[in-house]
CSV table of C-alpha atoms in Angstrom, one decimal:
chain,number,residue,atom,x,y,z
G,1,UNK,CA,-33.1,25.1,-29.7
G,2,UNK,CA,-35.9,26.2,-27.3
G,3,UNK,CA,-36.0,29.3,-25.1
G,4,UNK,CA,-34.6,29.2,-21.6
G,5,UNK,CA,-36.8,27.4,-19.1
G,6,UNK,CA,-38.1,24.8,-21.5
G,7,UNK,CA,-37.3,21.1,-21.5
G,8,UNK,CA,-35.7,18.6,-23.7
G,9,UNK,CA,-36.6,15.2,-22.3
G,10,UNK,CA,-35.2,15.4,-18.7
G,11,UNK,CA,-33.2,18.5,-19.3
G,12,UNK,CA,-34.2,22.1,-18.5
G,13,UNK,CA,-32.5,24.6,-20.7
G,14,UNK,CA,-30.9,27.7,-19.1
G,15,UNK,CA,-29.4,29.3,-22.2
G,16,UNK,CA,-26.5,29.6,-24.6
G,17,UNK,CA,-23.1,29.0,-22.9
G,18,UNK,CA,-20.9,29.5,-25.9
G,19,UNK,CA,-20.6,29.1,-29.6
G,20,UNK,CA,-18.0,28.4,-32.3
G,21,UNK,CA,-17.9,28.4,-36.0
G,22,UNK,CA,-20.0,25.3,-36.5
G,23,UNK,CA,-21.6,24.5,-33.1
G,24,UNK,CA,-23.5,26.0,-30.1
G,25,UNK,CA,-23.2,24.9,-26.5
G,26,UNK,CA,-26.1,25.3,-24.2
G,27,UNK,CA,-26.2,24.9,-20.4
G,28,UNK,CA,-29.0,22.8,-18.9
G,29,UNK,CA,-30.1,21.1,-15.8
G,30,UNK,CA,-30.6,17.4,-15.5
G,31,UNK,CA,-34.0,17.4,-13.7
G,32,UNK,CA,-33.6,13.9,-12.4
G,33,UNK,CA,-30.1,14.2,-10.9
G,34,UNK,CA,-30.1,18.1,-10.3
G,35,UNK,CA,-26.7,18.5,-12.0
G,36,UNK,CA,-25.5,20.9,-14.7
G,37,UNK,CA,-24.9,19.5,-18.2
G,38,UNK,CA,-23.9,20.9,-21.6
G,39,UNK,CA,-26.0,20.3,-24.7
G,40,UNK,CA,-24.1,20.7,-27.9
G,41,UNK,CA,-25.8,21.3,-31.3
G,42,UNK,CA,-24.5,22.0,-34.8
G,43,UNK,CA,-25.5,25.2,-36.5
G,44,UNK,CA,-28.3,24.5,-38.9
G,45,UNK,CA,-26.7,26.7,-41.6
G,46,UNK,CA,-23.5,24.6,-41.6
G,47,UNK,CA,-24.8,21.2,-42.3
G,48,UNK,CA,-27.7,19.3,-43.8
G,49,UNK,CA,-30.0,17.5,-41.3
G,50,UNK,CA,-28.5,14.1,-42.3
G,51,UNK,CA,-24.9,15.3,-42.0
G,52,UNK,CA,-25.6,17.1,-38.7
G,53,UNK,CA,-27.1,13.9,-37.3
G,54,UNK,CA,-24.2,11.8,-38.4
G,55,UNK,CA,-21.6,14.2,-36.9
G,56,UNK,CA,-23.4,14.5,-33.5
G,57,UNK,CA,-23.9,10.8,-33.2
G,58,UNK,CA,-20.3,10.2,-34.1
G,59,UNK,CA,-19.1,12.6,-31.4
G,60,UNK,CA,-21.4,11.1,-28.8
G,61,UNK,CA,-20.3,7.5,-29.6
G,62,UNK,CA,-16.7,8.4,-29.7
G,63,UNK,CA,-16.8,10.0,-26.3
G,64,UNK,CA,-19.0,7.4,-24.7
G,65,UNK,CA,-16.8,4.4,-25.7
G,66,UNK,CA,-13.6,5.7,-24.0
G,67,UNK,CA,-13.2,4.5,-20.4
G,68,UNK,CA,-11.3,7.4,-19.2
G,69,UNK,CA,-12.1,10.0,-16.4
G,70,UNK,CA,-9.9,12.6,-18.3
G,71,UNK,CA,-12.4,12.6,-21.2
G,72,UNK,CA,-15.5,14.8,-21.0
G,73,UNK,CA,-18.3,12.2,-20.8
G,74,UNK,CA,-21.2,12.0,-23.3
G,75,UNK,CA,-24.4,11.4,-21.3
G,76,UNK,CA,-27.0,11.3,-24.0
G,77,UNK,CA,-27.9,12.1,-27.6
G,78,UNK,CA,-31.0,12.6,-29.6
G,79,UNK,CA,-33.0,14.9,-31.9
G,80,UNK,CA,-35.2,17.7,-30.7
G,81,UNK,CA,-37.6,19.4,-33.1
G,82,UNK,CA,-35.3,18.5,-36.0
G,83,UNK,CA,-32.0,19.5,-34.3
G,84,UNK,CA,-29.5,16.8,-33.4
G,85,UNK,CA,-27.8,17.2,-30.0
G,86,UNK,CA,-25.4,15.5,-27.6
G,87,UNK,CA,-25.6,15.9,-23.9
G,88,UNK,CA,-22.2,16.2,-22.2
G,89,UNK,CA,-20.7,16.5,-18.8
G,90,UNK,CA,-20.3,20.0,-17.6
G,91,UNK,CA,-16.7,20.9,-16.5
G,92,UNK,CA,-16.8,23.6,-13.9
G,93,UNK,CA,-13.7,25.5,-15.0
G,94,UNK,CA,-12.2,27.4,-18.0
G,95,UNK,CA,-10.3,26.0,-20.9
G,96,UNK,CA,-6.6,26.2,-21.1
G,97,UNK,CA,-6.6,28.7,-24.0
G,98,UNK,CA,-8.5,31.2,-21.9
G,99,UNK,CA,-6.3,30.6,-18.8
G,100,UNK,CA,-3.2,31.1,-20.9
G,101,UNK,CA,-4.6,34.3,-22.6
G,102,UNK,CA,-5.6,35.8,-19.2
G,103,UNK,CA,-2.1,35.2,-17.8
G,104,UNK,CA,-0.3,36.7,-20.8
G,105,UNK,CA,-2.6,39.7,-20.8
G,106,UNK,CA,-2.5,40.3,-17.1
G,107,UNK,CA,1.0,39.3,-16.0
G,108,UNK,CA,2.9,39.3,-19.3
G,109,UNK,CA,4.1,35.7,-18.8
G,110,UNK,CA,3.2,32.3,-20.0
G,111,UNK,CA,1.8,29.6,-17.8
G,112,UNK,CA,4.6,28.0,-15.7
G,113,UNK,CA,6.3,25.0,-17.4
G,114,UNK,CA,5.4,22.6,-14.6
G,115,UNK,CA,1.7,23.4,-15.2
G,116,UNK,CA,2.1,23.1,-19.0
G,117,UNK,CA,3.6,19.6,-18.4
G,118,UNK,CA,0.9,18.7,-16.0
G,119,UNK,CA,-1.8,19.7,-18.6
G,120,UNK,CA,0.0,17.7,-21.4
G,121,UNK,CA,0.6,14.7,-19.1
G,122,UNK,CA,-3.2,14.5,-18.4
G,123,UNK,CA,-4.1,15.2,-22.1
G,124,UNK,CA,-1.7,12.5,-23.4
G,125,UNK,CA,-3.2,10.0,-20.9
G,126,UNK,CA,-6.7,10.9,-22.2
G,127,UNK,CA,-5.5,10.5,-25.8
G,128,UNK,CA,-3.9,7.2,-25.0
G,129,UNK,CA,-7.1,5.9,-23.7
G,130,UNK,CA,-9.0,7.2,-26.7
G,131,UNK,CA,-6.4,5.5,-29.0
G,132,UNK,CA,-6.8,2.2,-27.1
G,133,UNK,CA,-10.5,2.5,-27.7
G,134,UNK,CA,-10.0,3.0,-31.5
G,135,UNK,CA,-10.6,6.8,-31.5
G,136,UNK,CA,-8.5,9.6,-33.0
G,137,UNK,CA,-9.4,13.0,-31.7
G,138,UNK,CA,-7.9,15.1,-34.7
G,139,UNK,CA,-8.5,18.4,-33.0
G,140,UNK,CA,-6.1,18.6,-30.0
G,141,UNK,CA,-5.6,22.3,-29.0
G,142,UNK,CA,-5.7,24.4,-25.9
G,143,UNK,CA,-9.4,25.4,-26.3
G,144,UNK,CA,-10.4,21.8,-26.3
G,145,UNK,CA,-8.6,21.0,-23.0
G,146,UNK,CA,-10.6,22.1,-19.9
G,147,UNK,CA,-9.3,22.6,-16.5
G,148,UNK,CA,-11.5,22.3,-13.4
G,149,UNK,CA,-9.8,23.1,-10.1
G,150,UNK,CA,-12.0,20.4,-8.5
G,151,UNK,CA,-11.8,17.5,-11.0
G,152,UNK,CA,-8.7,18.3,-13.0
G,153,UNK,CA,-7.9,18.3,-16.7
G,154,UNK,CA,-10.4,17.0,-19.2
G,155,UNK,CA,-10.2,16.6,-23.0
G,156,UNK,CA,-13.3,17.5,-24.9
G,157,UNK,CA,-14.8,18.2,-28.3
G,158,UNK,CA,-14.7,15.0,-30.3
G,159,UNK,CA,-16.7,16.6,-33.1
G,160,UNK,CA,-14.3,15.5,-35.8
G,161,UNK,CA,-13.0,12.3,-34.2
G,162,UNK,CA,-12.3,9.4,-36.5
G,163,UNK,CA,-11.8,5.6,-36.2
G,164,UNK,CA,-8.2,4.6,-35.8
G,165,UNK,CA,-8.6,1.5,-38.0
G,166,UNK,CA,-10.3,3.0,-41.0
G,167,UNK,CA,-7.1,3.5,-42.9
G,168,UNK,CA,-9.0,5.7,-45.4
G,169,UNK,CA,-8.3,9.2,-46.6
G,170,UNK,CA,-10.1,11.7,-44.5
G,171,UNK,CA,-11.9,15.0,-45.1
G,172,UNK,CA,-9.6,17.9,-44.3
G,173,UNK,CA,-10.8,19.5,-41.1
G,174,UNK,CA,-9.4,20.7,-37.8
G,175,UNK,CA,-7.4,23.7,-36.7
G,176,UNK,CA,-4.4,24.3,-39.1
G,177,UNK,CA,-2.0,25.5,-36.4
G,178,UNK,CA,-2.3,22.1,-34.6
G,179,UNK,CA,-2.8,19.7,-37.5
G,180,UNK,CA,-0.2,17.2,-38.5
G,181,UNK,CA,1.0,17.4,-42.2
G,182,UNK,CA,-0.8,14.1,-43.1
G,183,UNK,CA,-4.0,15.5,-41.7
G,184,UNK,CA,-3.7,18.6,-43.8
G,185,UNK,CA,-3.1,16.5,-46.9
G,186,UNK,CA,-6.2,14.5,-46.3
G,187,UNK,CA,-4.2,11.3,-45.8
G,188,UNK,CA,-5.1,8.4,-43.4
G,189,UNK,CA,-4.5,9.4,-39.8
G,190,UNK,CA,-3.5,7.4,-36.7
G,191,UNK,CA,-2.5,7.9,-33.1
G,192,UNK,CA,0.6,9.8,-34.2
G,193,UNK,CA,-1.6,12.5,-35.6
G,194,UNK,CA,-2.8,13.3,-32.1
G,195,UNK,CA,0.7,13.1,-30.8
G,196,UNK,CA,1.6,16.0,-33.2
G,197,UNK,CA,-1.5,18.0,-32.0
G,198,UNK,CA,-0.4,17.5,-28.4
G,199,UNK,CA,3.1,18.6,-29.2
G,200,UNK,CA,1.8,21.7,-31.1
G,201,UNK,CA,-0.4,22.5,-28.1
G,202,UNK,CA,2.6,22.3,-25.7
G,203,UNK,CA,4.7,24.5,-28.0
G,204,UNK,CA,2.1,27.2,-28.2
G,205,UNK,CA,1.5,27.3,-24.5
G,206,UNK,CA,5.2,27.7,-23.7
G,207,UNK,CA,6.3,29.9,-26.6
G,208,UNK,CA,3.1,31.8,-27.6
G,209,UNK,CA,3.2,30.8,-31.3
G,210,UNK,CA,2.4,27.7,-33.3
G,211,UNK,CA,5.5,25.5,-33.9
G,212,UNK,CA,5.1,26.2,-37.7
G,213,UNK,CA,3.9,29.8,-38.4
G,214,UNK,CA,2.2,29.0,-41.8
G,215,UNK,CA,1.0,26.2,-44.0
G,216,UNK,CA,4.0,26.3,-46.2
G,217,UNK,CA,6.4,25.8,-43.3
G,218,UNK,CA,4.1,23.0,-41.9
G,219,UNK,CA,4.0,21.1,-45.2
G,220,UNK,CA,7.6,21.6,-46.3
G,221,UNK,CA,9.5,18.4,-45.1
G,222,UNK,CA,12.7,20.3,-45.0
G,223,UNK,CA,11.5,22.8,-42.4
G,224,UNK,CA,12.0,21.6,-38.8
G,225,UNK,CA,10.7,23.0,-35.6
G,226,UNK,CA,13.0,25.5,-33.9
G,227,UNK,CA,13.2,26.6,-30.2
G,228,UNK,CA,14.6,29.5,-28.2
G,229,UNK,CA,17.6,28.8,-25.9
G,230,UNK,CA,16.3,26.8,-23.0
G,231,UNK,CA,16.1,28.5,-19.6
G,232,UNK,CA,17.2,25.4,-17.7
G,233,UNK,CA,18.0,21.7,-18.3
G,234,UNK,CA,14.4,20.7,-17.7
G,235,UNK,CA,13.3,23.0,-20.6
G,236,UNK,CA,16.0,21.4,-22.7
G,237,UNK,CA,14.4,18.0,-22.0
G,238,UNK,CA,10.9,19.6,-22.8
G,239,UNK,CA,12.2,20.8,-26.2
G,240,UNK,CA,13.8,17.5,-27.0
G,241,UNK,CA,10.4,15.8,-26.3
G,242,UNK,CA,8.5,18.3,-28.4
G,243,UNK,CA,10.9,17.9,-31.3
G,244,UNK,CA,10.2,14.1,-31.3
G,245,UNK,CA,6.4,14.8,-31.2
G,246,UNK,CA,6.5,17.3,-34.0
G,247,UNK,CA,8.3,15.3,-36.7
G,248,UNK,CA,6.8,15.9,-40.1
G,249,UNK,CA,7.1,12.2,-41.1
G,250,UNK,CA,4.8,10.0,-39.0
G,251,UNK,CA,7.2,7.2,-39.2
G,252,UNK,CA,9.8,9.3,-37.4
G,253,UNK,CA,7.4,10.8,-34.9
G,254,UNK,CA,7.0,9.6,-31.3
G,255,UNK,CA,4.5,6.8,-31.8
G,256,UNK,CA,2.4,6.8,-28.6
G,257,UNK,CA,0.7,9.5,-26.5
G,258,UNK,CA,1.3,7.3,-23.4
G,259,UNK,CA,5.1,7.7,-24.0
G,260,UNK,CA,4.8,11.4,-24.3
G,261,UNK,CA,2.7,11.5,-21.2
G,262,UNK,CA,5.3,9.7,-19.2
G,263,UNK,CA,8.0,12.2,-20.3
G,264,UNK,CA,5.8,15.2,-19.4
G,265,UNK,CA,5.2,13.6,-16.0
G,266,UNK,CA,8.9,13.3,-15.4
G,267,UNK,CA,9.5,17.0,-16.3
G,268,UNK,CA,6.6,18.1,-14.1
G,269,UNK,CA,8.0,16.1,-11.2
G,270,UNK,CA,11.5,17.6,-11.8
G,271,UNK,CA,10.0,21.1,-11.8
G,272,UNK,CA,7.8,20.6,-8.8
G,273,UNK,CA,8.3,23.8,-6.8
G,274,UNK,CA,7.8,25.1,-3.3
G,275,UNK,CA,5.0,27.2,-4.8
G,276,UNK,CA,3.2,24.2,-6.2
G,277,UNK,CA,3.5,22.2,-3.0
G,278,UNK,CA,3.2,25.1,-0.5
G,279,UNK,CA,1.8,24.1,2.8
G,280,UNK,CA,-1.4,25.6,4.3
G,281,UNK,CA,-0.7,27.4,7.5
G,282,UNK,CA,-3.6,27.7,10.0
G,283,UNK,CA,-3.3,31.0,11.8
G,284,UNK,CA,-6.5,30.5,13.7
G,285,UNK,CA,-9.8,28.6,13.6
G,286,UNK,CA,-11.0,30.8,10.7
G,287,UNK,CA,-7.8,32.3,9.3
G,288,UNK,CA,-5.3,30.6,6.9
G,289,UNK,CA,-2.1,31.6,5.2
G,290,UNK,CA,-1.2,30.1,1.8
G,291,UNK,CA,2.0,31.5,0.2
G,292,UNK,CA,1.6,35.3,0.4
G,293,UNK,CA,-2.2,35.3,0.7
G,294,UNK,CA,-4.2,35.4,3.9
G,295,UNK,CA,-7.7,33.8,3.7
G,296,UNK,CA,-10.2,34.6,6.4
G,297,UNK,CA,-13.8,33.4,7.0
G,298,UNK,CA,-15.9,36.0,8.7
G,299,UNK,CA,-19.5,36.6,9.8
G,300,UNK,CA,-20.7,40.1,9.0
G,301,UNK,CA,-22.1,42.4,6.3
G,302,UNK,CA,-20.3,42.1,3.0
G,303,UNK,CA,-21.4,45.6,1.9
G,304,UNK,CA,-19.3,47.1,4.8
G,305,UNK,CA,-16.1,45.4,3.7
G,306,UNK,CA,-13.2,47.7,3.1
G,307,UNK,CA,-11.2,45.9,0.3
G,308,UNK,CA,-10.0,46.6,-3.2
G,309,UNK,CA,-12.8,44.4,-4.7
G,310,UNK,CA,-16.1,43.0,-3.6
G,311,UNK,CA,-17.4,40.0,-5.4
G,312,UNK,CA,-21.2,39.9,-5.8
G,313,UNK,CA,-23.2,36.7,-6.3
G,314,UNK,CA,-24.7,37.8,-9.5
G,315,UNK,CA,-27.6,36.4,-11.7
G,316,UNK,CA,-27.6,36.1,-15.4
G,317,UNK,CA,-29.9,39.2,-15.9
G,318,UNK,CA,-27.5,41.2,-13.7
G,319,UNK,CA,-30.3,42.8,-11.6
G,320,UNK,CA,-29.3,43.5,-7.9
G,321,UNK,CA,-32.7,43.2,-6.2
G,322,UNK,CA,-32.2,40.2,-3.9
G,323,UNK,CA,-29.7,38.8,-1.5
G,324,UNK,CA,-26.1,40.0,-1.5
G,325,UNK,CA,-26.6,42.0,-4.7
G,326,UNK,CA,-29.5,44.0,-3.1
G,327,UNK,CA,-27.4,44.8,0.0
G,328,UNK,CA,-24.5,46.0,-2.2
G,329,UNK,CA,-26.9,48.1,-4.3
G,330,UNK,CA,-28.6,49.7,-1.4
G,331,UNK,CA,-25.4,50.8,0.2
G,332,UNK,CA,-23.4,51.5,-2.9
G,333,UNK,CA,-26.1,53.1,-5.1
G,334,UNK,CA,-28.2,52.1,-8.1
G,335,UNK,CA,-25.4,53.1,-10.4
G,336,UNK,CA,-23.7,49.8,-9.7
G,337,UNK,CA,-26.7,47.9,-11.0
G,338,UNK,CA,-27.1,50.2,-14.0
G,339,UNK,CA,-23.5,49.6,-15.1
G,340,UNK,CA,-23.8,45.8,-14.5
G,341,UNK,CA,-26.9,45.6,-16.7
G,342,UNK,CA,-25.4,47.8,-19.5
G,343,UNK,CA,-24.3,44.8,-21.6
G,344,UNK,CA,-27.4,42.7,-21.1
G,345,UNK,CA,-27.8,39.1,-19.9
G,346,UNK,CA,-24.6,37.2,-19.1
G,347,UNK,CA,-23.8,33.5,-19.4
G,348,UNK,CA,-23.4,31.5,-16.2
G,349,UNK,CA,-19.8,31.4,-15.1
G,350,UNK,CA,-18.9,34.9,-16.3
G,351,UNK,CA,-17.6,37.7,-14.1
G,352,UNK,CA,-18.4,41.3,-14.9
G,353,UNK,CA,-16.5,44.3,-13.3
G,354,UNK,CA,-18.2,47.6,-12.4
G,355,UNK,CA,-17.5,50.6,-10.3
G,356,UNK,CA,-18.2,50.4,-6.6
G,357,UNK,CA,-20.3,53.5,-6.0
G,358,UNK,CA,-20.4,54.4,-2.4
G,359,UNK,CA,-19.0,51.1,-1.2
G,360,UNK,CA,-15.6,51.1,0.5
G,361,UNK,CA,-14.0,49.3,-2.5
G,362,UNK,CA,-12.6,50.2,-5.8
G,363,UNK,CA,-14.6,47.6,-7.9
G,364,UNK,CA,-17.5,45.2,-7.7
G,365,UNK,CA,-17.0,41.9,-9.6
G,366,UNK,CA,-20.4,40.4,-10.5
G,367,UNK,CA,-19.8,36.6,-10.5
G,368,UNK,CA,-22.7,34.8,-12.2
G,369,UNK,CA,-22.2,31.5,-10.3
G,370,UNK,CA,-25.4,29.5,-10.2
G,371,UNK,CA,-28.9,28.9,-11.3
G,372,UNK,CA,-31.7,26.5,-10.1
G,373,UNK,CA,-29.4,24.3,-8.1
G,374,UNK,CA,-26.7,24.0,-10.8
G,375,UNK,CA,-23.3,25.4,-9.9
G,376,UNK,CA,-20.8,27.3,-12.0
G,377,UNK,CA,-19.0,28.5,-8.9
G,378,UNK,CA,-15.7,27.1,-9.9
G,379,UNK,CA,-15.7,28.8,-13.3
G,380,UNK,CA,-17.0,32.1,-11.9
G,381,UNK,CA,-14.4,32.1,-9.1
G,382,UNK,CA,-11.5,31.4,-11.5
G,383,UNK,CA,-12.6,34.4,-13.6
G,384,UNK,CA,-13.0,36.6,-10.5
G,385,UNK,CA,-9.4,36.0,-9.5
G,386,UNK,CA,-8.1,36.5,-13.0
G,387,UNK,CA,-10.1,39.7,-13.4
G,388,UNK,CA,-8.8,40.9,-10.0
G,389,UNK,CA,-5.2,40.5,-11.2
G,390,UNK,CA,-6.0,42.4,-14.4
G,391,UNK,CA,-7.5,45.3,-12.4
G,392,UNK,CA,-4.7,45.3,-9.9
G,393,UNK,CA,-6.9,44.3,-6.9
G,394,UNK,CA,-4.9,43.0,-4.0
G,395,UNK,CA,-7.7,42.2,-1.6
G,396,UNK,CA,-11.1,40.7,-2.3
G,397,UNK,CA,-14.2,40.0,-0.2
G,398,UNK,CA,-16.6,37.2,-1.4
G,399,UNK,CA,-19.9,35.9,-0.2
G,400,UNK,CA,-20.6,32.2,-0.3
G,401,UNK,CA,-21.4,32.2,-4.0
G,402,UNK,CA,-24.6,30.6,-5.2
G,403,UNK,CA,-25.9,29.6,-1.8
G,404,UNK,CA,-28.8,32.0,-1.9
G,405,UNK,CA,-31.4,31.9,-4.6
G,406,UNK,CA,-29.4,29.4,-6.7
G,407,UNK,CA,-29.7,26.9,-3.8
G,408,UNK,CA,-26.1,25.5,-4.0
G,409,UNK,CA,-24.9,23.8,-0.9
G,410,UNK,CA,-22.4,25.7,1.3
G,411,UNK,CA,-20.1,22.7,1.1
G,412,UNK,CA,-20.1,22.5,-2.7
G,413,UNK,CA,-19.5,26.3,-2.8
G,414,UNK,CA,-16.6,26.0,-0.4
G,415,UNK,CA,-14.9,23.3,-2.4
G,416,UNK,CA,-15.3,25.1,-5.7
G,417,UNK,CA,-14.1,28.4,-4.4
G,418,UNK,CA,-11.1,27.2,-2.4
G,419,UNK,CA,-9.8,24.8,-5.0
G,420,UNK,CA,-10.0,27.6,-7.5
G,421,UNK,CA,-8.0,29.8,-5.1
G,422,UNK,CA,-5.4,27.1,-4.5
G,423,UNK,CA,-4.8,26.7,-8.2
G,424,UNK,CA,-4.6,30.5,-8.8
G,425,UNK,CA,-2.0,30.9,-6.1
G,426,UNK,CA,0.0,27.9,-7.2
G,427,UNK,CA,0.5,29.3,-10.7
G,428,UNK,CA,2.4,32.2,-9.2
G,429,UNK,CA,2.6,35.8,-10.1
G,430,UNK,CA,-0.8,36.8,-8.6
G,431,UNK,CA,-1.2,40.2,-6.9
G,432,UNK,CA,-3.7,38.8,-4.4
G,433,UNK,CA,-2.7,39.3,-0.7
G,434,UNK,CA,-6.0,39.0,1.1
G,435,UNK,CA,-9.2,37.0,0.4
G,436,UNK,CA,-12.1,37.4,2.9
G,437,UNK,CA,-15.2,35.2,2.7
G,438,UNK,CA,-18.1,36.9,4.5
G,439,UNK,CA,-21.2,35.0,5.8
G,440,UNK,CA,-24.5,36.1,7.1
G,441,UNK,CA,-24.7,33.3,9.7
G,442,UNK,CA,-22.3,31.4,11.9
G,443,UNK,CA,-23.8,28.1,10.7
G,444,UNK,CA,-22.7,28.9,7.1
G,445,UNK,CA,-19.2,29.8,8.3
G,446,UNK,CA,-18.8,26.5,10.1
G,447,UNK,CA,-20.1,24.5,7.2
G,448,UNK,CA,-17.8,26.3,4.8
G,449,UNK,CA,-14.8,25.8,7.0
G,450,UNK,CA,-15.4,22.1,7.3
G,451,UNK,CA,-14.6,21.8,3.6
G,452,UNK,CA,-12.3,24.8,3.0
G,453,UNK,CA,-9.2,23.7,4.9
G,454,UNK,CA,-8.8,20.5,3.0
G,455,UNK,CA,-9.6,22.1,-0.3
G,456,UNK,CA,-6.7,24.6,0.3
G,457,UNK,CA,-4.2,21.9,1.1
G,458,UNK,CA,-1.6,20.7,-1.4
G,459,UNK,CA,-1.7,17.2,-2.7
G,460,UNK,CA,1.0,15.2,-1.0
G,461,UNK,CA,3.3,12.6,-2.6
G,462,UNK,CA,2.2,9.0,-1.8
G,463,UNK,CA,4.0,7.6,1.2
G,464,UNK,CA,6.7,4.9,0.7
G,465,UNK,CA,4.5,2.1,2.0
G,466,UNK,CA,4.4,-1.3,0.5
G,467,UNK,CA,1.3,-3.3,1.1
G,468,UNK,CA,1.0,-6.7,-0.6
G,469,UNK,CA,-2.0,-7.8,1.4
G,470,UNK,CA,-2.7,-9.4,4.8
G,471,UNK,CA,-2.1,-13.1,5.4
G,472,UNK,CA,-5.3,-14.9,4.3
G,473,UNK,CA,-7.1,-17.0,7.0
G,474,UNK,CA,-8.7,-20.4,6.6
G,475,UNK,CA,-6.8,-21.1,3.4
G,476,UNK,CA,-4.9,-24.3,2.9
G,477,UNK,CA,-1.8,-23.4,0.9
G,478,UNK,CA,1.5,-25.2,0.2
G,479,UNK,CA,5.0,-23.8,0.5
G,480,UNK,CA,6.0,-25.6,-2.8
G,481,UNK,CA,3.2,-23.8,-4.7
G,482,UNK,CA,4.4,-21.5,-7.5
G,483,UNK,CA,2.2,-18.7,-6.1
G,484,UNK,CA,3.2,-19.1,-2.5
G,485,UNK,CA,4.4,-15.9,-0.7
G,486,UNK,CA,6.7,-16.4,2.3
G,487,UNK,CA,4.8,-14.4,5.0
G,488,UNK,CA,7.9,-14.3,7.2
G,489,UNK,CA,9.9,-12.6,4.5
G,490,UNK,CA,7.0,-10.2,3.8
G,491,UNK,CA,6.9,-9.2,7.5
G,492,UNK,CA,10.6,-8.6,7.6
G,493,UNK,CA,10.4,-6.4,4.5
G,494,UNK,CA,7.6,-4.4,6.1
G,495,UNK,CA,9.7,-3.8,9.2
G,496,UNK,CA,12.6,-2.6,7.0
G,497,UNK,CA,10.3,-0.1,5.2
G,498,UNK,CA,8.9,1.2,8.4
G,499,UNK,CA,12.4,1.8,9.8
G,500,UNK,CA,13.4,4.0,6.8
């Protein structure tokens, strides 16, 4: 792939965003729409040109044919200088594997069960849509499920997807801890194969290990999945569901992802807590209270903030010579910049901690949040909150991330930052008690506030309102018609609903 700043068709490349065993993911900007995209390529050493082209095109077509907002969308595909690539939607958040690992490392607990059920509900709905479109994912696991505080859960990485109707033996590929026995044996796969992968994902997120610790246990038909004693009846229901999803024999396994999704939804609803649905309290025009955290929007000088941690709007080369970074360096000392640059350039969306020098803070968190009008504010903010918990920081001061040289709008920044904060607090266990957002102008504060309040509010359950449509006018209908609706009865029903 080309160096940063060069173009592939209408896409300007920023640089490498991540890499795995067989692929590389690059971040780029769609020059026409001014949005971030991901460009995925296969490592040249892993496949021949013909095989790489086949795999990339298969992934792009598999993703593109599924009419489902919970699937990471394929936007384009092609070959650049001999390298096949697929252009995908950028999801501004971190994957569930990373979120789970941070929480275990920082707080010593798993993700709450309501959130695991929410993730699996959305994942199963995505899988159902894929299955209805004739596509088997074959690699369902936490690292392929992405969570954006703004747009929700997305299922990605269809690199080894297969057609549901092929009925042919398949090459053995995937991640063994999440593979169904028939997949490991290279036998034909169907939608039940993905049901197993979803069940294994849920098991690992809750209990920290795969449901079957080794290949022998996975392939032995006499070894069944075991569970610890449930903490409450809802977990007993969760375990019963997973046992049905993790049957070794596909004929005995829960047959549809949609069915699993409905069960996960019921468990999530039963576990819906006061934390998840906590109301936002407005303590003033620019001060809010959410759970045990106070959020304030202030006009002032970020470098003068007296807090545990100051978040700097960093750039990928980690220099602090412009904007917020320059102000923090001048007051805190060049040592902050030297430490930030010690490990070289950083990918967009990362957050790097350093000392705070002469600032009135314990740490500076360098959030690499934007570049050339493309926003990674959500991902960078999530990591800033997780890093703050790891470092034991109870108060943070932020600028409006990315609204300087990166030219991200204040409104987009506000929505990304505040939805990330809402999610972080709703998961529980955080040490954060105070978040201050500091602006250099009153105009920015007003624009930020116009979005922040609604972004911090909890989603409300839909009201119990029945609306079957208004009486149509200028239509000649007959009472004896099979499709006639008695308007008088409808009006009486509406009156009854309103009186409840």
